[in-house]
Amino acid sequence: MPITTHKLIQWKQEGRTIVALTAWDYAIAQLLDSAGVDLILVGDSMAVVLGYENTLPVTLEEIIHHAKAVRRGVSRALMVVDLPFLTYQESIQQAMHSAGRVLKETGAQAVKLEGGYPQMLEIIARLVQAGIPVMGHVGLTPQSVHQLGLRQQGKTDTDAQRILQEAIALEQAGVFSLVLEHIPADLALQITQKLSIPTIGIGAGKDCDGQILVTSDVLGLSARQPPFAKVYTNLRQTITKAVEDYGMEVREGKFPES
Ligand code: KIV
């Protein structure tokens, strides 16, 4: 049975932890889905595979193209797609158009938007009213990299209070779940206890209702990882070794054998 947004809220009530990862292509999506990942995010972190410096250049066309491939690999997990930078911040109409295209063209069940400031709350409330499930994202929001950098957020009392208030307002606006990125663990715990929707942490401590990481970090494919990521295997090394072995065998006439 495919996982729904309602199921995730039910799991929070039952105390069942949500496992989430990112996917940008069919092959990885299929592996994650069959390994039991509950939520697969087609994140704009796919800037990594497109060779971009940060998430800002990612376009709606690019994310839709990748999300269609991911959809073909996912049968159980809930699939969420990021709306790229400046495809939803301008107006309710722009957000409705972008989110509508993502749901119609990719078959994803939900979109994710960054920020919890008043205009974003209005945009999210309208999307939800139109039947579009929305996941929120506060704390470090990579689309604001030129304002925030990639630093941990919520370290001062004022900033922590602002993030807490944004989280509460996002739940009221109708998000079904909230990503908390790179904030202190005690703030993430406070938010998690306050909300009845699940929080999904990334660099936000162990007390969130679920955890997400960028899959290329987990697999050791990224050239560099954020400080909170855990690298479970080093595919850069494995791939380099396999390609070098292949090159050597071809040059030495050992492959093919006949
Ligand atoms: O784009 C992404 O991969 C994300 C995760 C870091 C949550 O937004």
JSON list of N, CA, C and O and ligand atoms in Angstrom, two decimals, residues 21-24 41-47 55 63 82 112 114 135 137 140 142-143 179-181 200-202 212-215 217 228, ligand 1:
[
{"chain": "A", "resi": 21, "resn": "LEU", "atom": "N", "xyz": [14.74, 9.86, 2.45]},
{"chain": "A", "resi": 21, "resn": "LEU", "atom": "CA", "xyz": [15.97, 10.12, 1.70]},
{"chain": "A", "resi": 21, "resn": "LEU", "atom": "C", "xyz": [15.61, 10.85, 0.41]},
{"chain": "A", "resi": 21, "resn": "LEU", "atom": "O", "xyz": [14.44, 10.87, 0.02]},
{"chain": "A", "resi": 22, "resn": "THR", "atom": "N", "xyz": [16.61, 11.39, -0.25]},
{"chain": "A", "resi": 22, "resn": "THR", "atom": "CA", "xyz": [16.37, 12.06, -1.54]},
{"chain": "A", "resi": 22, "resn": "THR", "atom": "C", "xyz": [16.65, 11.08, -2.69]},
{"chain": "A", "resi": 22, "resn": "THR", "atom": "O", "xyz": [17.44, 10.16, -2.54]},
{"chain": "A", "resi": 23, "resn": "ALA", "atom": "N", "xyz": [15.98, 11.30, -3.83]},
{"chain": "A", "resi": 23, "resn": "ALA", "atom": "CA", "xyz": [16.32, 10.54, -5.05]},
{"chain": "A", "resi": 23, "resn": "ALA", "atom": "C", "xyz": [16.16, 11.48, -6.23]},
{"chain": "A", "resi": 23, "resn": "ALA", "atom": "O", "xyz": [15.27, 12.35, -6.24]},
{"chain": "A", "resi": 24, "resn": "TRP", "atom": "N", "xyz": [17.02, 11.29, -7.23]},
{"chain": "A", "resi": 24, "resn": "TRP", "atom": "CA", "xyz": [16.98, 12.15, -8.41]},
{"chain": "A", "resi": 24, "resn": "TRP", "atom": "C", "xyz": [16.87, 11.36, -9.70]},
{"chain": "A", "resi": 24, "resn": "TRP", "atom": "O", "xyz": [16.86, 11.92, -10.79]},
{"chain": "A", "resi": 41, "resn": "LEU", "atom": "N", "xyz": [12.20, 12.23, -1.36]},
{"chain": "A", "resi": 41, "resn": "LEU", "atom": "CA", "xyz": [12.13, 13.63, -1.78]},
{"chain": "A", "resi": 41, "resn": "LEU", "atom": "C", "xyz": [12.97, 13.84, -3.03]},
{"chain": "A", "resi": 41, "resn": "LEU", "atom": "O", "xyz": [14.16, 13.51, -3.04]},
{"chain": "A", "resi": 42, "resn": "VAL", "atom": "N", "xyz": [12.33, 14.37, -4.08]},
{"chain": "A", "resi": 42, "resn": "VAL", "atom": "CA", "xyz": [13.10, 14.82, -5.24]},
{"chain": "A", "resi": 42, "resn": "VAL", "atom": "C", "xyz": [13.51, 16.26, -4.87]},
{"chain": "A", "resi": 42, "resn": "VAL", "atom": "O", "xyz": [12.80, 17.21, -5.13]},
{"chain": "A", "resi": 43, "resn": "GLY", "atom": "N", "xyz": [14.64, 16.35, -4.16]},
{"chain": "A", "resi": 43, "resn": "GLY", "atom": "CA", "xyz": [15.07, 17.64, -3.61]},
{"chain": "A", "resi": 43, "resn": "GLY", "atom": "C", "xyz": [15.80, 18.46, -4.66]},
{"chain": "A", "resi": 43, "resn": "GLY", "atom": "O", "xyz": [16.38, 17.91, -5.59]},
{"chain": "A", "resi": 44, "resn": "ASP", "atom": "N", "xyz": [15.77, 19.78, -4.46]},
{"chain": "A", "resi": 44, "resn": "ASP", "atom": "CA", "xyz": [16.55, 20.61, -5.38]},
{"chain": "A", "resi": 44, "resn": "ASP", "atom": "C", "xyz": [18.05, 20.50, -5.07]},
{"chain": "A", "resi": 44, "resn": "ASP", "atom": "O", "xyz": [18.88, 21.08, -5.77]},
{"chain": "A", "resi": 45, "resn": "SER", "atom": "N", "xyz": [18.38, 19.68, -4.05]},
{"chain": "A", "resi": 45, "resn": "SER", "atom": "CA", "xyz": [19.79, 19.31, -3.84]},
{"chain": "A", "resi": 45, "resn": "SER", "atom": "C", "xyz": [20.31, 18.56, -5.06]},
{"chain": "A", "resi": 45, "resn": "SER", "atom": "O", "xyz": [21.50, 18.31, -5.17]},
{"chain": "A", "resi": 46, "resn": "MET", "atom": "N", "xyz": [19.41, 18.19, -5.99]},
{"chain": "A", "resi": 46, "resn": "MET", "atom": "CA", "xyz": [19.86, 17.55, -7.23]},
{"chain": "A", "resi": 46, "resn": "MET", "atom": "C", "xyz": [20.76, 18.50, -8.04]},
{"chain": "A", "resi": 46, "resn": "MET", "atom": "O", "xyz": [21.36, 18.09, -9.05]},
{"chain": "A", "resi": 47, "resn": "ALA", "atom": "N", "xyz": [20.89, 19.75, -7.57]},
{"chain": "A", "resi": 47, "resn": "ALA", "atom": "CA", "xyz": [21.92, 20.65, -8.10]},
{"chain": "A", "resi": 47, "resn": "ALA", "atom": "C", "xyz": [23.26, 19.92, -8.17]},
{"chain": "A", "resi": 47, "resn": "ALA", "atom": "O", "xyz": [24.04, 20.14, -9.10]},
{"chain": "A", "resi": 55, "resn": "THR", "atom": "N", "xyz": [21.59, 25.38, -4.98]},
{"chain": "A", "resi": 55, "resn": "THR", "atom": "CA", "xyz": [20.28, 24.96, -5.51]},
{"chain": "A", "resi": 55, "resn": "THR", "atom": "C", "xyz": [19.60, 26.04, -6.39]},
{"chain": "A", "resi": 55, "resn": "THR", "atom": "O", "xyz": [18.60, 25.74, -7.05]},
{"chain": "A", "resi": 63, "resn": "ILE", "atom": "N", "xyz": [13.46, 19.78, -12.54]},
{"chain": "A", "resi": 63, "resn": "ILE", "atom": "CA", "xyz": [12.99, 18.97, -11.42]},
{"chain": "A", "resi": 63, "resn": "ILE", "atom": "C", "xyz": [11.83, 18.07, -11.88]},
{"chain": "A", "resi": 63, "resn": "ILE", "atom": "O", "xyz": [11.73, 16.92, -11.45]},
{"chain": "A", "resi": 82, "resn": "ASP", "atom": "N", "xyz": [10.52, 19.09, -4.45]},
{"chain": "A", "resi": 82, "resn": "ASP", "atom": "CA", "xyz": [10.82, 20.49, -4.12]},
{"chain": "A", "resi": 82, "resn": "ASP", "atom": "C", "xyz": [10.37, 21.42, -5.23]},
{"chain": "A", "resi": 82, "resn": "ASP", "atom": "O", "xyz": [10.61, 21.14, -6.41]},
{"chain": "A", "resi": 112, "resn": "LYS", "atom": "N", "xyz": [7.30, 20.47, -1.71]},
{"chain": "A", "resi": 112, "resn": "LYS", "atom": "CA", "xyz": [7.94, 21.08, -0.53]},
{"chain": "A", "resi": 112, "resn": "LYS", "atom": "C", "xyz": [8.38, 22.50, -0.89]},
{"chain": "A", "resi": 112, "resn": "LYS", "atom": "O", "xyz": [8.92, 22.73, -1.97]},
{"chain": "A", "resi": 114, "resn": "GLU", "atom": "N", "xyz": [10.17, 26.24, 0.83]},
{"chain": "A", "resi": 114, "resn": "GLU", "atom": "CA", "xyz": [11.00, 26.74, 1.94]},
{"chain": "A", "resi": 114, "resn": "GLU", "atom": "C", "xyz": [10.44, 28.04, 2.51]},
{"chain": "A", "resi": 114, "resn": "GLU", "atom": "O", "xyz": [9.96, 28.89, 1.77]},
{"chain": "A", "resi": 135, "resn": "MET", "atom": "N", "xyz": [4.66, 20.20, 2.12]},
{"chain": "A", "resi": 135, "resn": "MET", "atom": "CA", "xyz": [5.61, 19.97, 3.20]},
{"chain": "A", "resi": 135, "resn": "MET", "atom": "C", "xyz": [6.36, 21.29, 3.40]},
{"chain": "A", "resi": 135, "resn": "MET", "atom": "O", "xyz": [6.75, 21.93, 2.42]},
{"chain": "A", "resi": 137, "resn": "HIS", "atom": "N", "xyz": [9.53, 23.74, 5.25]},
{"chain": "A", "resi": 137, "resn": "HIS", "atom": "CA", "xyz": [10.99, 23.59, 5.44]},
{"chain": "A", "resi": 137, "resn": "HIS", "atom": "C", "xyz": [11.49, 24.87, 6.12]},
{"chain": "A", "resi": 137, "resn": "HIS", "atom": "O", "xyz": [11.42, 25.94, 5.52]},
{"chain": "A", "resi": 140, "resn": "LEU", "atom": "N", "xyz": [17.76, 26.13, 8.37]},
{"chain": "A", "resi": 140, "resn": "LEU", "atom": "CA", "xyz": [18.60, 26.45, 7.22]},
{"chain": "A", "resi": 140, "resn": "LEU", "atom": "C", "xyz": [17.81, 26.15, 5.95]},
{"chain": "A", "resi": 140, "resn": "LEU", "atom": "O", "xyz": [17.42, 25.00, 5.72]},
{"chain": "A", "resi": 142, "resn": "PRO", "atom": "N", "xyz": [18.27, 26.24, 2.07]},
{"chain": "A", "resi": 142, "resn": "PRO", "atom": "CA", "xyz": [19.36, 26.43, 1.11]},
{"chain": "A", "resi": 142, "resn": "PRO", "atom": "C", "xyz": [19.06, 27.41, -0.03]},
{"chain": "A", "resi": 142, "resn": "PRO", "atom": "O", "xyz": [19.97, 27.97, -0.62]},
{"chain": "A", "resi": 143, "resn": "GLN", "atom": "N", "xyz": [17.77, 27.65, -0.31]},
{"chain": "A", "resi": 143, "resn": "GLN", "atom": "CA", "xyz": [17.46, 28.63, -1.37]},
{"chain": "A", "resi": 143, "resn": "GLN", "atom": "C", "xyz": [17.79, 30.06, -0.92]},
{"chain": "A", "resi": 143, "resn": "GLN", "atom": "O", "xyz": [17.80, 30.98, -1.71]},
{"chain": "A", "resi": 179, "resn": "VAL", "atom": "N", "xyz": [10.15, 19.93, 7.42]},
{"chain": "A", "resi": 179, "resn": "VAL", "atom": "CA", "xyz": [11.59, 19.66, 7.49]},
{"chain": "A", "resi": 179, "resn": "VAL", "atom": "C", "xyz": [12.24, 20.71, 8.40]},
{"chain": "A", "resi": 179, "resn": "VAL", "atom": "O", "xyz": [12.01, 21.92, 8.23]},
{"chain": "A", "resi": 180, "resn": "LEU", "atom": "N", "xyz": [13.06, 20.23, 9.35]},
{"chain": "A", "resi": 180, "resn": "LEU", "atom": "CA", "xyz": [13.84, 21.12, 10.21]},
{"chain": "A", "resi": 180, "resn": "LEU", "atom": "C", "xyz": [15.29, 20.91, 9.86]},
{"chain": "A", "resi": 180, "resn": "LEU", "atom": "O", "xyz": [15.84, 19.84, 10.11]},
{"chain": "A", "resi": 181, "resn": "GLU", "atom": "N", "xyz": [15.92, 21.92, 9.24]},
{"chain": "A", "resi": 181, "resn": "GLU", "atom": "CA", "xyz": [17.29, 21.72, 8.77]},
{"chain": "A", "resi": 181, "resn": "GLU", "atom": "C", "xyz": [18.30, 22.53, 9.59]},
{"chain": "A", "resi": 181, "resn": "GLU", "atom": "O", "xyz": [18.14, 23.75, 9.75]},
{"chain": "A", "resi": 200, "resn": "ILE", "atom": "N", "xyz": [10.60, 16.34, 10.24]},
{"chain": "A", "resi": 200, "resn": "ILE", "atom": "CA", "xyz": [11.63, 15.49, 9.63]},
{"chain": "A", "resi": 200, "resn": "ILE", "atom": "C", "xyz": [12.94, 16.27, 9.74]},
{"chain": "A", "resi": 200, "resn": "ILE", "atom": "O", "xyz": [13.07, 17.34, 9.13]},
{"chain": "A", "resi": 201, "resn": "GLY", "atom": "N", "xyz": [13.87, 15.74, 10.50]},
{"chain": "A", "resi": 201, "resn": "GLY", "atom": "CA", "xyz": [15.10, 16.48, 10.77]},
{"chain": "A", "resi": 201, "resn": "GLY", "atom": "C", "xyz": [16.23, 16.14, 9.82]},
{"chain": "A", "resi": 201, "resn": "GLY", "atom": "O", "xyz": [16.36, 15.02, 9.33]},
{"chain": "A", "resi": 202, "resn": "ILE", "atom": "N", "xyz": [17.05, 17.17, 9.57]},
{"chain": "A", "resi": 202, "resn": "ILE", "atom": "CA", "xyz": [18.33, 16.97, 8.87]},
{"chain": "A", "resi": 202, "resn": "ILE", "atom": "C", "xyz": [19.31, 17.90, 9.58]},
{"chain": "A", "resi": 202, "resn": "ILE", "atom": "O", "xyz": [19.20, 19.12, 9.49]},
{"chain": "A", "resi": 212, "resn": "ILE", "atom": "N", "xyz": [15.90, 12.80, 7.51]},
{"chain": "A", "resi": 212, "resn": "ILE", "atom": "CA", "xyz": [16.20, 12.76, 6.07]},
{"chain": "A", "resi": 212, "resn": "ILE", "atom": "C", "xyz": [17.66, 13.13, 5.86]},
{"chain": "A", "resi": 212, "resn": "ILE", "atom": "O", "xyz": [18.22, 13.91, 6.64]},
{"chain": "A", "resi": 213, "resn": "LEU", "atom": "N", "xyz": [18.28, 12.52, 4.87]},
{"chain": "A", "resi": 213, "resn": "LEU", "atom": "CA", "xyz": [19.62, 12.92, 4.43]},
{"chain": "A", "resi": 213, "resn": "LEU", "atom": "C", "xyz": [19.61, 12.95, 2.91]},
{"chain": "A", "resi": 213, "resn": "LEU", "atom": "O", "xyz": [18.72, 12.37, 2.28]},
{"chain": "A", "resi": 214, "resn": "VAL", "atom": "N", "xyz": [20.61, 13.60, 2.33]},
{"chain": "A", "resi": 214, "resn": "VAL", "atom": "CA", "xyz": [20.77, 13.59, 0.88]},
{"chain": "A", "resi": 214, "resn": "VAL", "atom": "C", "xyz": [21.48, 12.29, 0.53]},
{"chain": "A", "resi": 214, "resn": "VAL", "atom": "O", "xyz": [22.55, 11.98, 1.08]},
{"chain": "A", "resi": 215, "resn": "THR", "atom": "N", "xyz": [20.88, 11.50, -0.36]},
{"chain": "A", "resi": 215, "resn": "THR", "atom": "CA", "xyz": [21.38, 10.14, -0.63]},
{"chain": "A", "resi": 215, "resn": "THR", "atom": "C", "xyz": [22.82, 10.13, -1.12]},
{"chain": "A", "resi": 215, "resn": "THR", "atom": "O", "xyz": [23.59, 9.24, -0.75]},
{"chain": "A", "resi": 217, "resn": "ASP", "atom": "N", "xyz": [25.15, 11.94, -0.14]},
{"chain": "A", "resi": 217, "resn": "ASP", "atom": "CA", "xyz": [26.01, 12.05, 1.06]},
{"chain": "A", "resi": 217, "resn": "ASP", "atom": "C", "xyz": [26.10, 10.70, 1.76]},
{"chain": "A", "resi": 217, "resn": "ASP", "atom": "O", "xyz": [27.18, 10.25, 2.14]},
{"chain": "A", "resi": 228, "resn": "PHE", "atom": "N", "xyz": [26.63, 17.42, 9.50]},
{"chain": "A", "resi": 228, "resn": "PHE", "atom": "CA", "xyz": [25.66, 16.53, 10.16]},
{"chain": "A", "resi": 228, "resn": "PHE", "atom": "C", "xyz": [25.38, 15.25, 9.38]},
{"chain": "A", "resi": 228, "resn": "PHE", "atom": "O", "xyz": [24.68, 14.36, 9.86]},
{"chain": "B", "resi": 1, "resn": "KIV", "atom": "O1", "xyz": [16.81, 19.45, -1.49]},
{"chain": "B", "resi": 1, "resn": "KIV", "atom": "C1", "xyz": [16.93, 18.64, -0.56]},
{"chain": "B", "resi": 1, "resn": "KIV", "atom": "O2", "xyz": [17.54, 17.57, -0.69]},
{"chain": "B", "resi": 1, "resn": "KIV", "atom": "C2", "xyz": [16.31, 18.98, 0.72]},
{"chain": "B", "resi": 1, "resn": "KIV", "atom": "C3", "xyz": [16.71, 18.17, 1.89]},
{"chain": "B", "resi": 1, "resn": "KIV", "atom": "C4", "xyz": [18.02, 18.67, 2.38]},
{"chain": "B", "resi": 1, "resn": "KIV", "atom": "C5", "xyz": [15.68, 18.18, 2.97]},
{"chain": "B", "resi": 1, "resn": "KIV", "atom": "O3", "xyz": [15.56, 19.91, 0.81]}
]
